[in-house]
Amino acid sequence: MTTAATGRCAWPGEDPLYLAYHDEEWGVPEFDDRALYEKLVLDGFQAGLSWITILRKRENFRRAFDGFDPHRIARYGERQITRLLGDEGIVRSRAKIEAAIAGAKLWLEIMEYEPGGFRHFIWKHVDGRPRINRYRLPGQIPPKTEMSEALSKELKQRGFNFCGPVIVYAFAQAVGMVNDHITTCPRHAACAKLAKRA
């Protein structure tokens, strides 16, 4: 059955990997501190690229970055950077790799010193609960919002990179801070139910 016939969001097209991501992950509220770090890093690697490019390489990224364990990544030095730059399975950008390492160090600081940890640091921008939007058409969905601009600003002030307001809004959509499935999509109602339990 086609995407149009099911009322599903159109952006995954017919790609099985993209469809699975849409149907199982995108918009599901994520509160795990480490998983939020991973997603923020991957969205940073997406800058200038399409998300499907990153999604196809996600398992390679997880292997290359020690399962996105911030405790390990924070200790990466030049040897690990060189290794990553030689890894054809990931996006080989020194700036983005260094941003992931810096982000791991910042994550550790936030986890140690911020009440509520990284989860609260991120989710406070929507008062700790998913926002349920009701867009009927894809063209109604904004590329960024005041919320993503505020979160982007705070991330940058802390020292995070590759976290502009458009990237941050994509991150917020993915981790369920906002429910931007169109209203005809079966996942809109499913994610809305999950939000009630958040």
XYZ file of N, CA and C in Angstrom:
594
model
N 0.851 -1.187 0.000
C 0.000 0.000 0.000
C 0.889 1.239 0.000
N 0.566 2.211 -0.820
C 1.416 3.387 -0.952
C 1.243 4.323 0.237
N 2.207 5.245 0.379
C 2.145 6.240 1.445
C 0.875 7.065 1.350
N 0.519 7.500 0.128
C -0.686 8.313 -0.061
C -1.944 7.559 0.373
N -1.995 6.282 0.070
C -3.184 5.486 0.404
C -3.349 5.320 1.906
N -2.257 5.299 2.648
C -2.334 5.105 4.094
C -2.494 6.415 4.856
N -2.310 7.554 4.173
C -2.357 8.851 4.852
C -1.070 9.185 5.571
N -0.076 8.309 5.452
C 1.205 8.471 6.123
C 1.942 9.717 5.608
N 2.796 10.272 6.433
C 3.668 11.371 5.999
C 4.385 10.950 4.714
N 4.535 11.885 3.792
C 5.081 11.546 2.474
C 6.601 11.452 2.443
N 7.297 12.075 3.400
C 8.742 12.218 3.265
C 9.552 10.915 3.230
N 9.087 9.795 3.825
C 9.908 8.575 3.691
C 9.851 7.950 2.299
N 8.872 8.383 1.477
C 8.720 7.751 0.166
C 8.414 6.273 0.324
N 9.059 5.455 -0.517
C 8.839 4.002 -0.464
C 10.082 3.256 0.019
N 11.078 3.987 0.500
C 12.325 3.379 0.975
C 12.049 2.576 2.246
N 12.293 1.273 2.267
C 11.961 0.446 3.445
C 12.644 0.918 4.733
N 13.906 1.339 4.633
C 14.632 1.805 5.818
C 14.012 3.090 6.352
N 13.689 3.998 5.439
C 13.085 5.271 5.812
C 11.681 5.059 6.380
N 10.928 4.143 5.778
C 9.581 3.839 6.262
C 9.626 3.256 7.682
N 10.576 2.358 7.908
C 10.709 1.763 9.244
C 11.068 2.832 10.269
N 11.964 3.753 9.894
C 12.349 4.847 10.789
C 11.125 5.720 11.107
N 10.350 6.059 10.078
C 9.146 6.862 10.268
C 8.138 6.144 11.162
N 7.934 4.864 10.899
C 6.873 4.114 11.585
C 7.232 3.690 12.998
N 8.528 3.632 13.313
C 8.936 3.086 14.605
C 9.666 4.072 15.511
N 10.297 5.094 14.929
C 11.152 5.966 15.739
C 10.769 7.438 15.722
N 10.535 7.987 14.529
C 10.390 9.437 14.381
C 9.169 9.935 15.143
N 9.395 10.857 16.049
C 8.295 11.409 16.823
C 8.008 10.698 18.129
N 8.684 9.596 18.385
C 8.505 8.878 19.660
C 9.296 9.620 20.744
N 8.654 10.023 21.833
C 9.361 10.762 22.885
C 10.557 9.974 23.434
N 11.725 10.597 23.356
C 12.971 9.978 23.807
C 13.491 10.757 25.011
N 13.644 10.071 26.141
C 14.095 10.728 27.358
C 15.430 10.177 27.872
N 16.003 9.233 27.171
C 17.275 8.651 27.611
C 18.410 9.623 27.307
N 19.205 9.948 28.320
C 20.264 10.948 28.165
C 21.247 10.590 27.054
N 21.696 9.333 27.041
C 22.685 8.931 26.046
C 22.099 8.923 24.648
N 20.876 8.432 24.519
C 20.230 8.385 23.209
C 20.021 9.792 22.647
N 19.718 10.759 23.515
C 19.564 12.140 23.069
C 20.888 12.690 22.558
N 21.978 12.342 23.228
C 23.302 12.750 22.745
C 23.573 12.158 21.364
N 23.318 10.869 21.213
C 23.542 10.200 19.918
C 22.776 10.893 18.802
N 21.499 11.177 19.056
C 20.674 11.782 18.014
C 21.149 13.182 17.684
N 21.572 13.934 18.691
C 22.075 15.281 18.435
C 23.347 15.234 17.590
N 24.223 14.278 17.888
C 25.447 14.116 17.098
C 25.118 13.741 15.660
N 24.228 12.777 15.486
C 23.875 12.339 14.130
C 23.209 13.459 13.347
N 22.377 14.254 14.005
C 21.775 15.392 13.306
C 22.842 16.418 12.936
N 23.859 16.547 13.766
C 24.966 17.429 13.422
C 25.711 16.938 12.191
N 25.906 15.627 12.092
C 26.555 15.058 10.908
C 25.689 15.238 9.667
N 24.386 15.384 9.862
C 23.473 15.557 8.737
C 23.651 16.915 8.064
N 24.177 17.907 8.775
C 24.275 19.271 8.236
C 24.826 19.245 6.809
N 24.042 19.773 5.878
C 24.442 19.800 4.477
C 24.134 18.529 3.714
N 23.586 17.543 4.398
C 23.274 16.251 3.778
C 21.800 15.922 4.030
N 21.340 14.804 3.482
C 19.975 14.354 3.748
C 19.996 13.378 4.922
N 18.873 13.292 5.653
C 18.818 12.387 6.789
C 18.952 10.933 6.364
N 18.421 10.574 5.194
C 18.523 9.173 4.759
C 19.982 8.771 4.580
N 20.839 9.717 4.187
C 22.275 9.431 4.065
C 22.840 9.015 5.417
N 22.469 9.744 6.460
C 22.952 9.427 7.809
C 22.317 8.133 8.305
N 21.033 7.968 8.036
C 20.326 6.772 8.497
C 20.973 5.512 7.925
N 21.357 5.560 6.675
C 22.003 4.396 6.050
C 23.364 4.098 6.661
N 23.978 5.092 7.259
C 25.307 4.921 7.862
C 25.240 4.804 9.390
N 24.020 4.819 9.954
C 23.900 4.904 11.403
C 24.607 3.771 12.131
N 24.459 2.546 11.660
C 25.130 1.428 12.332
C 26.643 1.554 12.223
N 27.125 2.079 11.107
C 28.566 2.336 10.975
C 29.016 3.387 11.981
N 28.206 4.435 12.142
C 28.524 5.466 13.136
C 28.566 4.864 14.532
N 27.593 4.022 14.850
C 27.550 3.424 16.192
C 28.779 2.571 16.457
N 29.200 1.822 15.432
C 30.414 1.014 15.569
C 31.637 1.905 15.744
N 31.746 2.915 14.886
C 32.929 3.771 14.878
C 33.050 4.619 16.145
N 31.901 5.012 16.706
C 31.897 5.885 17.873
C 31.577 5.133 19.176
N 31.989 3.878 19.263
C 31.863 3.117 20.510
C 30.452 3.168 21.079
N 29.458 2.957 20.197
C 28.075 2.937 20.650
C 27.583 4.270 21.184
N 28.248 5.337 20.761
C 27.923 6.688 21.229
C 27.934 6.785 22.753
N 28.944 6.167 23.342
C 29.146 6.266 24.788
C 29.929 7.560 25.053
N 29.289 8.593 25.612
C 29.991 9.866 25.806
C 31.234 9.748 26.686
N 31.219 8.820 27.645
C 32.380 8.656 28.520
C 33.611 8.248 27.722
N 33.417 7.415 26.714
C 34.546 6.976 25.882
C 34.913 8.029 24.849
N 33.893 8.617 24.228
C 34.152 9.593 23.169
C 34.862 10.829 23.727
N 34.540 11.213 24.950
C 35.169 12.394 25.559
C 36.680 12.237 25.688
N 37.156 10.991 25.677
C 38.596 10.730 25.804
C 39.291 10.598 24.451
N 38.545 10.730 23.365
C 39.163 10.606 22.041
C 40.230 11.689 21.851
N 41.332 11.254 21.253
C 42.406 12.183 20.902
C 42.689 12.103 19.412
N 43.866 12.548 19.022
C 44.220 12.623 17.602
C 44.244 11.242 16.945
N 44.617 10.219 17.706
C 44.654 8.872 17.125
C 43.257 8.411 16.715
N 42.296 8.653 17.587
C 40.927 8.263 17.250
C 40.348 9.128 16.130
N 40.696 10.408 16.115
C 40.232 11.281 15.033
C 40.773 10.791 13.691
N 42.039 10.423 13.662
C 42.642 9.892 12.431
C 41.943 8.614 11.994
N 41.644 7.742 12.969
C 40.918 6.504 12.660
C 39.565 6.805 12.032
N 38.833 7.743 12.616
C 37.513 8.089 12.112
C 37.586 8.733 10.726
N 38.589 9.556 10.514
C 38.748 10.191 9.197
C 39.047 9.166 8.109
N 39.549 8.002 8.496
C 39.825 6.940 7.530
C 38.706 5.933 7.387
N 37.618 6.128 8.111
C 36.503 5.178 8.108
C 35.508 5.543 7.004
N 35.471 4.756 5.955
C 34.605 5.056 4.813
C 33.125 4.828 5.113
N 32.831 4.211 6.238
C 31.440 3.922 6.573
C 30.683 5.094 7.189
N 31.417 6.166 7.533
C 30.783 7.324 8.153
C 31.030 8.569 7.298
N 30.511 9.699 7.740
C 30.804 10.986 7.106
C 32.124 11.474 7.684
N 33.117 11.607 6.809
C 34.476 11.902 7.286
C 34.747 13.408 7.250
N 34.232 14.072 8.249
C 34.418 15.515 8.400
C 35.123 15.760 9.719
N 36.333 16.303 9.664
C 37.070 16.563 10.902
C 36.268 17.483 11.828
N 35.673 18.526 11.257
C 34.926 19.483 12.086
C 33.774 18.790 12.813
N 33.067 17.905 12.118
C 31.928 17.222 12.740
C 32.389 16.174 13.749
N 33.486 15.507 13.456
C 34.044 14.540 14.409
C 34.480 15.262 15.686
N 35.180 16.388 15.514
C 35.616 17.153 16.681
C 34.423 17.708 17.456
N 33.348 18.054 16.751
C 32.137 18.535 17.419
C 31.509 17.426 18.263
N 31.547 16.186 17.762
C 31.008 15.051 18.519
C 31.809 14.825 19.803
N 33.123 14.975 19.716
C 33.989 14.792 20.885
C 33.752 15.907 21.902
N 33.707 17.136 21.416
C 33.425 18.272 22.306
C 32.054 18.119 22.941
N 31.082 17.630 22.158
C 29.736 17.422 22.668
C 29.700 16.382 23.779
N 30.536 15.348 23.660
C 30.597 14.321 24.707
C 31.112 14.913 26.019
N 32.116 15.769 25.927
C 32.652 16.426 27.132
C 31.597 17.335 27.764
N 30.873 18.059 26.932
C 29.812 18.935 27.431
C 28.677 18.126 28.047
N 28.364 16.982 27.426
C 27.331 16.084 27.962
C 27.718 15.640 29.370
N 28.981 15.269 29.561
C 29.435 14.826 30.880
C 29.299 15.949 31.906
N 29.630 17.168 31.505
C 29.504 18.310 32.411
C 28.039 18.525 32.804
N 27.170 18.473 31.812
C 25.739 18.689 32.081
C 25.195 17.589 32.984
N 25.602 16.352 32.721
C 25.136 15.236 33.540
C 25.594 15.368 34.985
N 26.774 15.934 35.175
C 27.319 16.047 36.528
C 26.753 17.246 37.292
N 26.570 18.355 36.588
C 26.266 19.591 37.291
C 24.834 20.112 37.124
N 24.107 19.634 36.116
C 22.760 20.149 35.864
C 21.709 19.232 36.511
N 20.826 19.776 37.333
C 19.733 18.951 37.878
C 18.888 18.383 36.723
N 18.668 17.083 36.761
C 17.891 16.458 35.691
C 18.716 16.009 34.506
N 20.015 16.358 34.502
C 20.906 15.885 33.452
C 20.594 16.421 32.062
N 21.086 15.695 31.065
C 20.942 16.132 29.678
C 19.487 16.106 29.242
N 18.767 15.137 29.766
C 17.335 15.041 29.442
C 16.615 16.344 29.774
N 16.807 16.838 30.994
C 16.141 18.071 31.406
C 16.662 19.258 30.606
N 17.970 19.288 30.355
C 18.591 20.364 29.586
C 17.912 20.526 28.227
N 17.559 19.404 27.606
C 16.894 19.423 26.297
C 15.394 19.664 26.438
N 14.749 18.862 27.267
C 13.285 18.838 27.323
C 12.666 20.047 28.015
N 13.443 20.797 28.785
C 12.873 21.986 29.438
C 12.362 22.988 28.407
N 12.857 22.899 27.182
C 12.446 23.841 26.138
C 11.019 23.583 25.651
N 10.450 22.451 26.035
C 9.017 22.201 25.776
C 8.313 21.873 27.094
N 8.875 22.398 28.180
C 8.304 22.190 29.524
C 8.179 20.721 29.891
N 9.069 19.908 29.340
C 9.145 18.502 29.733
C 8.124 17.586 29.099
N 7.250 18.126 28.242
C 6.212 17.300 27.620
C 6.145 17.576 26.119
N 5.891 16.531 25.317
C 5.807 16.726 23.865
C 4.696 17.699 23.476
N 4.985 18.500 22.484
C 3.974 19.388 21.918
C 3.302 18.673 20.748
N 1.997 18.610 20.787
C 1.242 17.916 19.741
C 0.769 18.944 18.717
N 1.413 18.976 17.569
C 0.995 19.873 16.488
C -0.053 19.179 15.633
N -0.801 19.952 14.894
C -1.890 19.387 14.085
C -1.830 19.915 12.664
N -0.724 19.619 12.000
C -0.567 20.038 10.611
C -1.240 19.025 9.689
N -2.033 19.545 8.758
C -2.724 18.668 7.812
C -1.897 18.422 6.561
N -1.027 19.380 6.238
C -0.224 19.282 5.015
C 1.252 19.450 5.350
N 2.132 18.734 4.634
C 3.568 18.858 4.908
C 4.077 20.292 4.800
N 3.510 21.065 3.878
C 3.961 22.431 3.679
C 3.673 23.357 4.849
N 2.825 22.912 5.764
C 2.509 23.723 6.944
C 3.564 23.572 8.045
N 4.390 22.563 7.947
C 5.374 22.279 8.997
C 6.559 23.236 8.841
N 6.882 24.003 9.875
C 7.972 24.982 9.762
C 9.348 24.308 9.808
N 10.354 24.932 9.193
C 11.713 24.387 9.276
C 12.380 24.677 10.622
N 11.887 25.688 11.323
C 12.394 26.034 12.654
C 11.313 26.806 13.384
N 11.447 26.916 14.701
C 10.471 27.626 15.525
C 11.208 28.431 16.587
N 10.464 29.223 17.340
C 11.078 29.959 18.454
C 11.723 28.989 19.445
N 11.074 27.842 19.658
C 11.631 26.842 20.562
C 12.981 26.347 20.065
N 13.072 26.005 18.774
C 14.343 25.478 18.258
C 15.417 26.561 18.232
N 15.007 27.798 18.028
C 15.976 28.892 18.071
C 16.532 29.068 19.484
N 15.659 28.936 20.478
C 16.101 29.065 21.876
C 17.004 27.910 22.285
N 16.638 26.689 21.902
C 17.461 25.524 22.225
C 18.794 25.600 21.492
N 18.759 25.987 20.223
C 19.990 26.143 19.449
C 20.920 27.160 20.106
N 20.349 28.270 20.533
C 21.149 29.324 21.176
C 21.810 28.804 22.450
N 21.047 28.061 23.265
C 21.622 27.541 24.510
C 22.700 26.501 24.234
N 22.459 25.622 23.251
C 23.473 24.628 22.887
C 24.765 25.309 22.443
N 24.643 26.326 21.607
C 25.829 27.041 21.121
C 26.546 27.754 22.257
N 25.780 28.347 23.159
C 26.393 29.035 24.296
C 27.184 28.069 25.161
N 26.715 26.826 25.230
C 27.424 25.809 26.010
C 28.669 25.293 25.293
N 28.734 25.500 23.967
C 29.893 25.054 23.209
C 29.622 23.980 22.178
N 28.346 23.575 22.026
C 27.998 22.597 20.996
C 28.094 23.249 19.610
N 28.426 22.445 18.611
C 28.511 22.915 17.223
C 27.560 22.113 16.341
N 27.344 22.614 15.129
C 26.425 21.984 14.162
C 25.044 21.795 14.793
N 24.557 22.861 15.383
C 23.264 22.803 16.071
C 22.483 24.088 15.822
N 22.386 24.483 14.560
C 21.576 25.637 14.207
C 20.107 25.345 14.425
N 19.241 26.356 14.362
C 17.828 26.157 14.680
C 17.090 25.191 13.758
N 17.516 25.063 12.495
C 16.869 24.108 11.585
C 17.255 22.676 11.964
N 18.539 22.455 12.212
C 18.999 21.133 12.650
C 18.352 20.768 13.983
N 18.284 21.722 14.884
C 17.706 21.465 16.202
C 16.217 21.153 16.090
N 15.523 21.796 15.146
C 14.107 21.464 14.998
C 13.936 20.047 14.453
N 14.796 19.662 13.516
C 14.756 18.282 13.009
C 15.013 17.296 14.153
N 15.943 17.641 15.028
C 16.232 16.831 16.213
C 14.997 16.740 17.114
N 14.343 17.890 17.349
C 13.161 17.923 18.209
C 12.027 17.074 17.637
N 11.863 17.105 16.320
C 10.846 16.270 15.677
C 11.177 14.793 15.872
N 12.443 14.456 15.672
C 12.858 13.055 15.724
C 12.700 12.458 17.110
N 13.036 13.243 18.150
C 12.995 12.705 19.519
C 11.657 12.971 20.204
N 10.663 13.410 19.435
C 9.313 13.527 19.956
C 9.051 14.724 20.840
N 9.943 15.703 20.847
C 9.656 16.940 21.578
C 8.455 17.641 20.954
N 8.327 17.482 19.643
C 7.142 17.943 18.917
C 6.626 16.778 18.081
N 5.322 16.695 17.943
C 4.713 15.664 17.096
C 4.327 16.346 15.788
N 5.167 16.146 14.759
C 4.932 16.785 13.469
C 4.512 15.795 12.382
N 4.030 14.630 12.785
C 3.354 13.780 11.814
C 2.096 14.529 11.359
N 1.789 14.484 10.077
C 0.552 15.126 9.634
C -0.630 14.378 10.248
N -1.740 15.068 10.375
C -2.861 14.509 11.144
C -3.477 13.265 10.509
N -3.311 13.076 9.190
C -3.846 11.868 8.553
C -2.945 10.660 8.754
N -1.738 10.901 9.222
C -0.774 9.808 9.398
C -1.129 9.003 10.648
N -1.184 7.687 10.548
C -1.496 6.871 11.729
C -0.541 7.107 12.904
N 0.677 7.523 12.600
C 1.656 7.750 13.659
C 1.370 9.013 14.476
N 0.568 9.925 13.929
C 0.245 11.132 14.699
C -0.493 10.739 15.975
N -1.529 9.946 15.837
C -2.304 9.511 17.007
C -1.476 8.616 17.914
N -0.667 7.746 17.316
C 0.153 6.826 18.114
C 1.159 7.593 18.978
N 1.812 8.598 18.390
C 2.796 9.385 19.133
C 2.103 10.285 20.155
N 0.895 10.755 19.824
C 0.137 11.561 20.772
C -0.201 10.751 22.029
N -0.529 9.462 21.849
C -0.794 8.596 23.004
C 0.451 8.413 23.852
N 1.588 8.249 23.192
C 2.847 8.104 23.919
C 3.162 9.382 24.704
N 2.803 10.522 24.128
C 3.070 11.807 24.793
C 2.310 11.916 26.104
N 1.120 11.333 26.178
C 0.309 11.398 27.392
C 0.968 10.643 28.542
N 1.794 9.661 28.172
C 2.465 8.868 29.207
C 3.813 9.455 29.585
N 4.225 10.475 28.834
C 5.570 11.038 29.054
C 5.651 11.778 30.386
